[in-house]
Amino acid sequence: MSNSLPAKIVILIVDDSEVDRFTYIRYLQAETNRHYDFLEADTLASGLELWRSHRSDIILIDYALPDGDGLDLLTEIGAENLVSQTKAIMLTGMGDEKLAVQAMKMGAADYLNKSDLSASALRNRVWQVYDRLILSRQLQRSQQQQIVIAEIALRIRKYFKLDDILDAIVDEIRIFLNADRTAIYKFNPDLSGKIIAEAIVPPWLPCLNAQIIDTCFQENLSITYWDGRISAISDIYTANLSKCYIQLLEQFQVRANLVMPILLPNSQTQFLWGLLIVHQCSAPRQWQEADITLMKQLSVQIAIAIQQAELYQNLQLANTSLEQEIEERKQAELALQQANATLEIRIAERTAELYKRQFTLQESNRRWQSLLDNVRLVVVGLDAEGIVEYVNPFFLEVAGYQLEEMIGKEWLSHFLPEIEQKATAQAFSDNFHHYYQNSIVTKTGEEIVVAWNNTILRNESGKQIGSISIGEDITEKLKMERIKNEFISIVSHELRTPLASIRGALGLLASGVLLDKPETAKQMLDIATFDSERLVRLVNDILNLERLESNQNILERKWGDTSDLCQQAIRTIGAITAESQIQVIYNSPSYQIFADGDRLVQTLVNLLSNAIKFSPPHRQVFLEVEESTDAIIFHVRDQGCGIPVNHLESIFERFSQVDASESRQKGGTGLGLAICRTIIQQHGGKIWVKSELTKGSTFSFSIANRFS
Ligand code: ADP
């Protein structure tokens, strides 16, 4: 809706002749199609002042003015004027064409000769010039509009945020149209809406973000906008508006209103996005066609901007979600890399640990294997059924079996004496015995006693898979213990016998019953002396034997002559020989011997004194030394009572005597031959006896000949 009226032409007449001014006005007003406002000045100065204050469309300038000429005024106006604002027509005198040309050069739009000026000539010139002025103004405005639209299009391309674009658009439009308010109103789906951008000059009230929920507006007006119709109201009070609409506009102090729909293309049709609004609040306003054209173009630009912004927003959203996705992927990839790295480290650590464990296990196995192979203890491994799985080399050595003779055999039935099998099986089936002692049958059929330390072997789930037993062969130990026990009982008996005799004798003497029987008292003292001497010998012999047996390496062997040793022994027993009237015969050659001389002398003294002790007086005892291929052999031969055959083996055992009471009477301890055997065995030699009852005995021993 546009209701433009024809504009009035404002004409400034600068002429010092009042008559002329009146004439011009009359001429022009004669034509009623055009309307004029006239301004009059009679001097250059007042003309310039009026022009400055009113900016007339056309100036009619008389050349000859009292305070200057018309060219001066042209110069002044030309300095300030823009071509589209004012056009000047120079009025010259007759024959002043040169002056007219000069005036045209200085910017005058035309000139008239005052001398033959007619009404029609003046009107025609004025209208021509005015039409040119209007054209020029339209051109300028059109250029300005193009500039505004170009600037806005540029801003749309420059800004991507819709708010910024809309703010820029309302600013530009308000300035260009010199309006009081420009705004953009956006519809909600229910046709309510709000002002989302506004440019306003004081003192008018801002209405940015104002929600407009006005059913009158919504129902009556919004519908027309759907068709793309424009509303141009120059004065709300004369536009025949509904009362409710006037009230709505009054809220925003609106007097003149130009509203342009902003339509966006839809899939099939177009939809009403919002309104581009221009308000004049100060006064009514005649909206120009150019204003409306501009607004139309701008509403299209806004539609483009909205779509562009939506696209941009969608793009932004897509970008954001893409970036987010990329970021998430990056994070996931990073996390994966880290997890991979951690996993690799863990695998490496675990592998290293496994290698270490495997190595430790191998090392441990190797050590165990080495230990089991080299330990001087017997080791037997059985499976859960009691079948032999492992035996160590020492076991094979002790028991005399080959490995293949044992592996895979049932342990109890093959390697235990029958008499012990049941009890042993019972012992292990009822309650596993960690310590156990039983006999084993060796390859030769002998029995050895082993003290076992048994361990159950279990798999990872705790199931019993067999056992391993480590044992010590205690056969010899048991034997030694038995011998030791016997020895102790014999020793205590042997010690008690002389002690009882000594105590008895001394008791009698102490009681005083023998005070008057000095002979008997002396006999008692002799008995006590004899038994105490025997006791001393007994103790010495026991200590001697014990020392010899406990110190295996006591011998101090060196090279010496056998005859020296024999002579020394004969000298030692010299007293006994003399007392018993027995002659010791020694005629053997001398040999070099590598031996502990003192120990050999001790042996010879023992054997010689026995030979003397068990020979009747006046007999002879022979000491003979001979050399065999590999040994030096000593013989002590007597012509005494001899030894019964059944004693020949045992005679070298401790406290072994043929006739204990007779031997004791002879001061014997029963340890002499045991000492001799120990000494000879320590030399690596042998000792033996040959004897015939009543005829005599020959005790012999051999010592290895180092030369051979
Ligand atoms: P003892 O101190 O009793 O002589 P020995 O060990 O020297 O102890 O001898 C053990 C026993 O051997 C003697 O008691 C004796 O019965 C017998 N015996 C040792 N030598 C002879 C020998 N030359 N003739 C006969 N019997 C002997």
Short mmCIF file of N, CA and C in Angstrom, two decimals, residues 551-658:
data_model
loop_
_atom_site.label_atom_id
_atom_site.label_comp_id
_atom_site.label_asym_id
_atom_site.label_seq_id
_atom_site.Cartn_x
_atom_site.Cartn_y
_atom_site.Cartn_z
N ASN A 551 90.54 -91.91 66.26
CA ASN A 551 91.43 -91.11 65.40
C ASN A 551 92.06 -92.00 64.33
N GLN A 552 91.42 -92.02 63.15
CA GLN A 552 91.86 -92.91 62.07
C GLN A 552 93.23 -92.51 61.55
N ASN A 553 93.54 -91.26 61.55
CA ASN A 553 94.80 -90.81 60.93
C ASN A 553 95.87 -90.49 61.97
N ILE A 554 95.83 -91.24 63.06
CA ILE A 554 96.77 -90.93 64.14
C ILE A 554 98.20 -91.39 63.82
N LEU A 555 98.31 -92.31 62.86
CA LEU A 555 99.65 -92.91 62.59
C LEU A 555 100.66 -91.89 62.10
N GLU A 556 101.89 -92.04 62.59
CA GLU A 556 102.98 -91.20 62.07
C GLU A 556 103.95 -92.15 61.39
N ARG A 557 103.70 -92.35 60.11
CA ARG A 557 104.48 -93.39 59.41
C ARG A 557 105.78 -92.81 58.87
N LYS A 558 106.83 -93.61 59.03
CA LYS A 558 108.11 -93.22 58.43
C LYS A 558 108.95 -94.49 58.17
N TRP A 559 109.98 -94.31 57.40
CA TRP A 559 110.81 -95.48 57.08
C TRP A 559 111.68 -95.87 58.28
N GLY A 560 111.78 -97.22 58.47
CA GLY A 560 112.62 -97.69 59.57
C GLY A 560 113.03 -99.15 59.35
N ASP A 561 113.92 -99.68 60.23
CA ASP A 561 114.38 -101.08 60.12
C ASP A 561 113.51 -101.97 60.98
N THR A 562 113.12 -103.14 60.41
CA THR A 562 112.30 -104.06 61.21
C THR A 562 113.10 -104.57 62.41
N SER A 563 114.41 -104.75 62.29
CA SER A 563 115.18 -105.31 63.41
C SER A 563 115.22 -104.33 64.57
N ASP A 564 115.26 -103.01 64.24
CA ASP A 564 115.23 -102.01 65.31
C ASP A 564 113.94 -102.14 66.11
N LEU A 565 112.84 -102.32 65.36
CA LEU A 565 111.53 -102.41 66.01
C LEU A 565 111.48 -103.66 66.89
N CYS A 566 111.96 -104.75 66.34
CA CYS A 566 111.91 -106.02 67.08
C CYS A 566 112.77 -105.95 68.35
N GLN A 567 113.99 -105.39 68.20
CA GLN A 567 114.88 -105.27 69.37
C GLN A 567 114.23 -104.44 70.46
N GLN A 568 113.60 -103.36 70.04
CA GLN A 568 112.95 -102.46 71.00
C GLN A 568 111.86 -103.19 71.76
N ALA A 569 111.07 -104.02 71.03
CA ALA A 569 109.98 -104.76 71.66
C ALA A 569 110.55 -105.77 72.66
N ILE A 570 111.61 -106.44 72.25
CA ILE A 570 112.20 -107.47 73.12
C ILE A 570 112.74 -106.83 74.41
N ARG A 571 113.35 -105.62 74.21
CA ARG A 571 113.86 -104.91 75.39
C ARG A 571 112.72 -104.56 76.34
N THR A 572 111.61 -104.14 75.78
CA THR A 572 110.49 -103.71 76.61
C THR A 572 109.98 -104.85 77.48
N ILE A 573 109.91 -106.03 76.93
CA ILE A 573 109.36 -107.14 77.71
C ILE A 573 110.46 -107.91 78.47
N GLY A 574 111.63 -107.28 78.54
CA GLY A 574 112.78 -107.94 79.18
C GLY A 574 112.46 -108.42 80.59
N ALA A 575 111.78 -107.62 81.41
CA ALA A 575 111.49 -107.95 82.80
C ALA A 575 110.60 -109.19 82.88
N ILE A 576 109.57 -109.20 82.02
CA ILE A 576 108.61 -110.33 82.03
C ILE A 576 109.34 -111.61 81.61
N THR A 577 110.18 -111.44 80.61
CA THR A 577 110.93 -112.59 80.10
C THR A 577 111.75 -113.22 81.22
N ALA A 578 112.41 -112.33 81.93
CA ALA A 578 113.28 -112.81 83.00
C ALA A 578 112.47 -113.50 84.09
N GLU A 579 111.33 -112.87 84.40
CA GLU A 579 110.50 -113.40 85.49
C GLU A 579 109.92 -114.78 85.12
N SER A 580 109.51 -114.90 83.84
CA SER A 580 108.86 -116.17 83.46
C SER A 580 109.85 -117.22 82.94
N GLN A 581 111.11 -116.82 82.87
CA GLN A 581 112.18 -117.74 82.44
C GLN A 581 111.91 -118.28 81.03
N ILE A 582 111.48 -117.40 80.21
CA ILE A 582 111.21 -117.79 78.81
C ILE A 582 112.13 -116.98 77.91
N GLN A 583 112.63 -117.66 76.94
CA GLN A 583 113.62 -117.04 76.06
C GLN A 583 112.95 -116.60 74.76
N VAL A 584 113.26 -115.35 74.39
CA VAL A 584 112.71 -114.85 73.11
C VAL A 584 113.79 -114.97 72.05
N ILE A 585 113.49 -115.71 71.00
CA ILE A 585 114.47 -115.95 69.95
C ILE A 585 114.13 -115.03 68.75
N TYR A 586 115.14 -114.28 68.33
CA TYR A 586 114.95 -113.40 67.17
C TYR A 586 116.17 -113.46 66.27
N ASN A 587 116.00 -113.96 65.05
CA ASN A 587 117.14 -114.14 64.15
C ASN A 587 116.91 -113.62 62.74
N SER A 588 115.84 -113.00 62.55
CA SER A 588 115.44 -112.62 61.17
C SER A 588 116.29 -111.49 60.62
N PRO A 589 116.40 -111.45 59.29
CA PRO A 589 117.08 -110.28 58.69
C PRO A 589 116.24 -109.01 58.85
N SER A 590 116.92 -107.95 58.64
CA SER A 590 116.21 -106.67 58.80
C SER A 590 115.66 -106.19 57.45
N TYR A 591 114.47 -105.58 57.51
CA TYR A 591 113.84 -105.03 56.29
C TYR A 591 113.45 -103.57 56.55
N GLN A 592 113.45 -102.86 55.43
CA GLN A 592 112.94 -101.47 55.52
C GLN A 592 111.41 -101.52 55.54
N ILE A 593 110.85 -100.76 56.45
CA ILE A 593 109.38 -100.76 56.54
C ILE A 593 108.85 -99.32 56.72
N PHE A 594 107.73 -99.03 56.04
CA PHE A 594 107.13 -97.69 56.15
C PHE A 594 105.94 -97.81 57.10
N ALA A 595 106.19 -97.43 58.37
CA ALA A 595 105.15 -97.66 59.38
C ALA A 595 105.35 -96.72 60.55
N ASP A 596 104.28 -96.71 61.43
CA ASP A 596 104.41 -95.97 62.69
C ASP A 596 105.14 -96.91 63.66
N GLY A 597 106.42 -96.67 63.89
CA GLY A 597 107.28 -97.57 64.65
C GLY A 597 106.76 -97.84 66.04
N ASP A 598 106.31 -96.80 66.75
CA ASP A 598 105.85 -96.96 68.13
C ASP A 598 104.67 -97.94 68.19
N ARG A 599 103.73 -97.76 67.17
CA ARG A 599 102.54 -98.63 67.17
C ARG A 599 102.91 -100.08 66.85
N LEU A 600 103.89 -100.26 65.96
CA LEU A 600 104.31 -101.64 65.65
C LEU A 600 104.98 -102.28 66.88
N VAL A 601 105.79 -101.49 67.61
CA VAL A 601 106.45 -101.99 68.83
C VAL A 601 105.38 -102.39 69.84
N GLN A 602 104.33 -101.49 69.95
CA GLN A 602 103.23 -101.78 70.89
C GLN A 602 102.55 -103.11 70.53
N THR A 603 102.36 -103.33 69.20
CA THR A 603 101.73 -104.58 68.74
C THR A 603 102.62 -105.79 69.08
N LEU A 604 103.90 -105.63 68.78
CA LEU A 604 104.83 -106.74 69.04
C LEU A 604 104.90 -107.05 70.53
N VAL A 605 104.88 -105.96 71.36
CA VAL A 605 104.95 -106.16 72.82
C VAL A 605 103.72 -106.92 73.29
N ASN A 606 102.56 -106.56 72.77
CA ASN A 606 101.33 -107.27 73.14
C ASN A 606 101.41 -108.75 72.80
N LEU A 607 101.80 -108.99 71.53
CA LEU A 607 101.83 -110.40 71.09
C LEU A 607 102.88 -111.20 71.85
N LEU A 608 104.07 -110.60 72.08
CA LEU A 608 105.16 -111.31 72.81
C LEU A 608 104.75 -111.58 74.26
N SER A 609 104.12 -110.56 74.90
CA SER A 609 103.75 -110.76 76.31
C SER A 609 102.66 -111.81 76.45
N ASN A 610 101.69 -111.84 75.42
CA ASN A 610 100.69 -112.93 75.44
C ASN A 610 101.37 -114.29 75.30
N ALA A 611 102.31 -114.37 74.36
CA ALA A 611 103.00 -115.64 74.10
C ALA A 611 103.71 -116.12 75.37
N ILE A 612 104.33 -115.15 76.08
CA ILE A 612 105.03 -115.50 77.33
C ILE A 612 104.02 -115.90 78.40
N LYS A 613 102.92 -115.06 78.43
CA LYS A 613 101.91 -115.28 79.47
C LYS A 613 101.28 -116.68 79.37
N PHE A 614 101.04 -117.09 78.11
CA PHE A 614 100.34 -118.38 77.95
C PHE A 614 101.28 -119.55 77.60
N SER A 615 102.56 -119.37 77.98
CA SER A 615 103.52 -120.48 77.78
C SER A 615 104.04 -120.95 79.15
N PRO A 616 104.22 -122.24 79.28
CA PRO A 616 104.83 -122.71 80.54
C PRO A 616 106.28 -122.21 80.63
N PRO A 617 106.88 -122.17 81.86
CA PRO A 617 108.26 -121.66 81.99
C PRO A 617 109.25 -122.50 81.17
N HIS A 618 110.33 -121.82 80.91
CA HIS A 618 111.47 -122.47 80.23
C HIS A 618 111.18 -122.81 78.78
N ARG A 619 110.18 -122.26 78.24
CA ARG A 619 109.94 -122.51 76.80
C ARG A 619 110.50 -121.35 76.00
N GLN A 620 110.36 -121.43 74.71
CA GLN A 620 110.93 -120.36 73.86
C GLN A 620 109.80 -119.66 73.07
N VAL A 621 110.06 -118.44 72.87
CA VAL A 621 109.12 -117.67 72.01
C VAL A 621 109.93 -117.14 70.83
N PHE A 622 109.39 -117.32 69.61
CA PHE A 622 110.15 -116.94 68.41
C PHE A 622 109.52 -115.70 67.76
N LEU A 623 110.41 -114.74 67.53
CA LEU A 623 109.97 -113.56 66.77
C LEU A 623 110.64 -113.62 65.40
N GLU A 624 109.77 -113.70 64.36
CA GLU A 624 110.31 -113.87 63.01
C GLU A 624 109.72 -112.80 62.08
N VAL A 625 110.63 -112.34 61.18
CA VAL A 625 110.16 -111.35 60.20
C VAL A 625 110.54 -111.85 58.82
N GLU A 626 109.59 -111.82 57.92
CA GLU A 626 109.90 -112.24 56.54
C GLU A 626 109.28 -111.26 55.55
N GLU A 627 109.79 -111.39 54.36
CA GLU A 627 109.28 -110.46 53.33
C GLU A 627 108.61 -111.28 52.23
N SER A 628 107.39 -110.94 51.90
CA SER A 628 106.71 -111.59 50.75
C SER A 628 106.81 -110.62 49.57
N THR A 629 106.09 -110.93 48.49
CA THR A 629 106.18 -110.06 47.30
C THR A 629 105.64 -108.67 47.58
N ASP A 630 104.64 -108.61 48.43
CA ASP A 630 104.02 -107.28 48.60
C ASP A 630 103.95 -106.84 50.06
N ALA A 631 104.54 -107.59 50.98
CA ALA A 631 104.42 -107.18 52.39
C ALA A 631 105.57 -107.69 53.24
N ILE A 632 105.70 -107.05 54.38
CA ILE A 632 106.61 -107.53 55.42
C ILE A 632 105.73 -108.26 56.43
N ILE A 633 106.08 -109.51 56.76
CA ILE A 633 105.21 -110.29 57.66
C ILE A 633 105.98 -110.61 58.94
N PHE A 634 105.28 -110.33 60.06
CA PHE A 634 105.86 -110.62 61.39
C PHE A 634 105.15 -111.84 61.97
N HIS A 635 105.89 -112.72 62.61
CA HIS A 635 105.28 -113.90 63.28
C HIS A 635 105.77 -113.92 64.72
N VAL A 636 104.82 -114.18 65.66
CA VAL A 636 105.20 -114.40 67.07
C VAL A 636 104.70 -115.81 67.41
N ARG A 637 105.65 -116.67 67.57
CA ARG A 637 105.28 -118.10 67.74
C ARG A 637 105.67 -118.56 69.14
N ASP A 638 104.69 -119.24 69.77
CA ASP A 638 105.02 -119.75 71.13
C ASP A 638 104.79 -121.26 71.19
N GLN A 639 105.11 -121.83 72.32
CA GLN A 639 104.93 -123.28 72.52
C GLN A 639 104.00 -123.49 73.72
N GLY A 640 103.00 -122.58 73.77
CA GLY A 640 102.13 -122.56 74.94
C GLY A 640 100.91 -123.45 74.81
N CYS A 641 99.85 -123.01 75.53
CA CYS A 641 98.64 -123.85 75.63
C CYS A 641 97.80 -123.90 74.37
N GLY A 642 97.98 -122.96 73.51
CA GLY A 642 97.19 -122.94 72.27
C GLY A 642 95.77 -122.39 72.51
N ILE A 643 95.09 -122.25 71.40
CA ILE A 643 93.74 -121.65 71.48
C ILE A 643 92.75 -122.59 70.82
N PRO A 644 91.63 -122.81 71.49
CA PRO A 644 90.64 -123.70 70.86
C PRO A 644 90.16 -123.15 69.51
N VAL A 645 89.83 -124.04 68.63
CA VAL A 645 89.44 -123.63 67.25
C VAL A 645 88.26 -122.65 67.26
N ASN A 646 87.29 -122.94 68.14
CA ASN A 646 86.09 -122.06 68.14
C ASN A 646 86.38 -120.63 68.63
N HIS A 647 87.58 -120.41 69.16
CA HIS A 647 87.92 -119.05 69.62
C HIS A 647 88.82 -118.31 68.64
N LEU A 648 89.26 -119.05 67.60
CA LEU A 648 90.26 -118.44 66.72
C LEU A 648 89.73 -117.16 66.02
N GLU A 649 88.44 -117.18 65.67
CA GLU A 649 87.84 -116.02 64.98
C GLU A 649 87.62 -114.85 65.93
N SER A 650 87.09 -115.20 67.12
CA SER A 650 86.63 -114.13 68.03
C SER A 650 87.72 -113.59 68.93
N ILE A 651 88.90 -114.20 68.86
CA ILE A 651 89.91 -113.86 69.84
C ILE A 651 90.38 -112.39 69.74
N PHE A 652 90.15 -111.80 68.48
CA PHE A 652 90.58 -110.40 68.28
C PHE A 652 89.52 -109.39 68.72
N GLU A 653 88.29 -109.90 69.10
CA GLU A 653 87.25 -108.98 69.59
C GLU A 653 87.60 -108.51 70.99
N ARG A 654 87.02 -107.40 71.33
CA ARG A 654 87.28 -106.83 72.67
C ARG A 654 86.77 -107.78 73.77
N PHE A 655 87.51 -107.82 74.80
CA PHE A 655 87.18 -108.62 75.99
C PHE A 655 86.94 -110.11 75.67
N SER A 656 87.50 -110.52 74.55
CA SER A 656 87.34 -111.94 74.20
C SER A 656 88.52 -112.72 74.79
N GLN A 657 88.20 -113.58 75.69
CA GLN A 657 89.25 -114.37 76.35
C GLN A 657 88.81 -115.84 76.37
N VAL A 658 89.80 -116.75 76.18
CA VAL A 658 89.45 -118.20 76.16
C VAL A 658 88.99 -118.61 77.55
#
